[in-house]
Amino acid sequence: MERMTSRLSASSPVKVCMMAGTYPPTQCGVGDHTQLLSESLAAQGASVIVVTSDYLGVCADAGNPAVHPVIKGWSLFRFFHCVRRIVEVRADVYHFQFPNTQVSKKLAPFILVPTLKLLRKRAKVVVTFHEPPVVGFRQNFVKSVGRLIQSWLC
């Protein structure tokens, strides 16, 4: 946190991209947490952009935090769209919020983290698991491999 505080007081603010499947007015604790954290970081001088789903009634907001409801879905079919929309933010820090009702049963969000780390090597990547990611290896082989790769890269 000390590095973050010193960077926030520098001449150019740190740019943080918060990625969450939900955001208010959608009712979800993860979305509420994302909103409070984003507002707090913005109040400390960070430039915050929230990237979230575009089909849940979330309104775009150009303020700080800026809200970009641009993700059309979290399936593998939409994976490259998700990557493009998140990478184009060009943030210093990418903070992923997992799981929530929109992403918990999808594979794409879990492989976004290592993909982003490969594409934006200098950016810091943070992942908050709001529930323990307990998945039996036999129950869901692909997610288990994704989490293994994710822990290796991050």
XYZ file of C-alpha atoms in Angstrom:
154
model
C 0.000 0.000 0.000
C 2.951 2.311 0.624
C 3.957 2.166 -3.065
C 0.403 2.926 -4.094
C 0.207 5.909 -1.706
C 3.489 7.350 -2.988
C 2.319 6.904 -6.587
C -0.992 8.592 -5.818
C 0.840 11.674 -4.616
C 2.985 11.800 -7.774
C 2.233 14.239 -10.590
C 0.301 11.733 -12.709
C -2.309 9.673 -10.896
C -2.231 5.908 -10.973
C -4.802 4.517 -13.409
C -6.800 1.619 -11.983
C -9.131 -0.602 -13.992
C -11.657 -2.421 -11.822
C -13.213 -5.422 -13.567
C -16.447 -6.747 -12.148
C -19.290 -8.696 -13.695
C -21.805 -6.638 -11.753
C -22.036 -3.045 -10.585
C -24.844 -0.988 -9.024
C -27.753 -0.652 -9.564
C -27.508 -4.435 -10.039
C -27.953 -6.066 -6.635
C -24.747 -7.954 -5.828
C -22.333 -7.679 -2.932
C -19.331 -7.910 -5.275
C -20.641 -4.990 -7.339
C -21.289 -2.960 -4.170
C -17.756 -3.711 -2.937
C -16.330 -2.668 -6.316
C -18.233 0.617 -6.199
C -17.052 1.466 -2.659
C -13.436 0.553 -3.415
C -13.489 2.508 -6.686
C -14.917 5.601 -5.007
C -12.342 5.378 -2.217
C -9.422 5.068 -4.656
C -10.773 7.996 -6.694
C -11.057 10.098 -3.521
C -7.355 9.401 -2.866
C -6.395 10.698 -6.316
C -6.420 7.583 -8.487
C -8.021 7.619 -11.922
C -10.470 4.711 -11.748
C -12.302 3.001 -14.600
C -14.821 0.255 -13.880
C -15.341 -2.244 -16.712
C -18.522 -4.261 -16.244
C -21.372 -6.044 -18.032
C -23.462 -4.014 -20.476
C -26.713 -5.951 -20.122
C -27.620 -5.414 -16.453
C -28.932 -1.845 -16.535
C -25.659 -0.205 -15.476
C -25.356 3.322 -16.848
C -22.117 4.667 -18.289
C -20.533 7.444 -16.249
C -17.585 9.586 -17.352
C -16.758 10.758 -13.808
C -14.158 9.347 -11.445
C -14.743 6.488 -11.088
C -15.715 6.213 -14.728
C -18.106 3.354 -15.392
C -17.856 1.498 -18.704
C -20.598 -1.140 -19.086
C -19.037 -2.650 -22.217
C -18.739 -6.404 -21.650
C -21.365 -8.203 -23.738
C -20.926 -11.574 -22.035
C -18.430 -13.712 -20.142
C -18.429 -16.863 -22.277
C -15.449 -18.149 -24.262
C -17.286 -16.921 -27.359
C -16.920 -13.358 -26.004
C -13.363 -13.840 -24.659
C -11.508 -11.746 -27.249
C -14.064 -8.964 -26.913
C -13.463 -8.943 -23.132
C -9.680 -8.877 -23.567
C -9.836 -6.032 -26.089
C -12.144 -3.882 -23.942
C -10.055 -4.389 -20.794
C -6.640 -3.913 -22.449
C -7.701 -0.717 -24.207
C -8.081 0.941 -20.796
C -4.232 0.885 -20.556
C -4.229 0.944 -16.766
C -1.329 0.743 -14.333
C -3.315 -1.663 -12.148
C -6.019 -4.133 -13.188
C -8.158 -5.355 -10.288
C -10.418 -8.344 -10.983
C -13.349 -9.110 -8.673
C -14.295 -12.820 -8.565
C -16.734 -14.543 -8.399
C -20.146 -13.063 -8.829
C -23.374 -14.142 -10.424
C -22.232 -13.163 -13.925
C -18.838 -14.875 -14.020
C -18.822 -17.690 -11.473
C -19.784 -20.438 -13.933
C -17.835 -19.154 -16.939
C -14.280 -19.985 -17.988
C -13.358 -16.758 -19.801
C -12.985 -14.537 -16.694
C -10.550 -16.966 -15.139
C -8.268 -17.006 -18.159
C -8.524 -13.231 -18.588
C -6.069 -12.729 -15.724
C -3.100 -14.644 -17.171
C -3.912 -13.349 -20.671
C -3.888 -9.764 -19.445
C -0.631 -10.350 -17.584
C 0.962 -11.567 -20.821
C -0.355 -8.606 -22.844
C 0.343 -5.869 -20.289
C 3.581 -7.025 -18.656
C 4.271 -3.774 -16.772
C 0.801 -3.485 -15.303
C 0.052 -4.857 -11.872
C -2.749 -7.403 -11.722
C -4.787 -7.899 -8.554
C -7.450 -10.548 -8.034
C -9.928 -10.493 -5.166
C -11.787 -13.725 -4.548
C -14.955 -12.866 -2.657
C -15.638 -16.548 -2.123
C -13.034 -19.270 -1.848
C -12.312 -20.735 -5.296
C -12.949 -24.316 -4.248
C -13.451 -26.505 -7.279
C -12.645 -30.190 -7.294
C -10.241 -31.187 -10.041
C -12.560 -33.848 -11.401
C -15.611 -31.593 -11.103
C -14.237 -28.969 -13.437
C -10.906 -29.768 -15.078
C -10.732 -26.647 -17.248
C -11.290 -24.187 -14.394
C -8.713 -26.030 -12.299
C -6.118 -25.716 -15.054
C -7.055 -22.065 -15.538
C -6.534 -21.368 -11.853
C -3.202 -23.204 -11.899
C -2.006 -21.060 -14.823
C -3.416 -17.966 -13.169
C -1.484 -18.607 -9.933
C 1.675 -19.326 -11.901
C 1.536 -16.062 -13.875
C 0.406 -13.749 -11.119
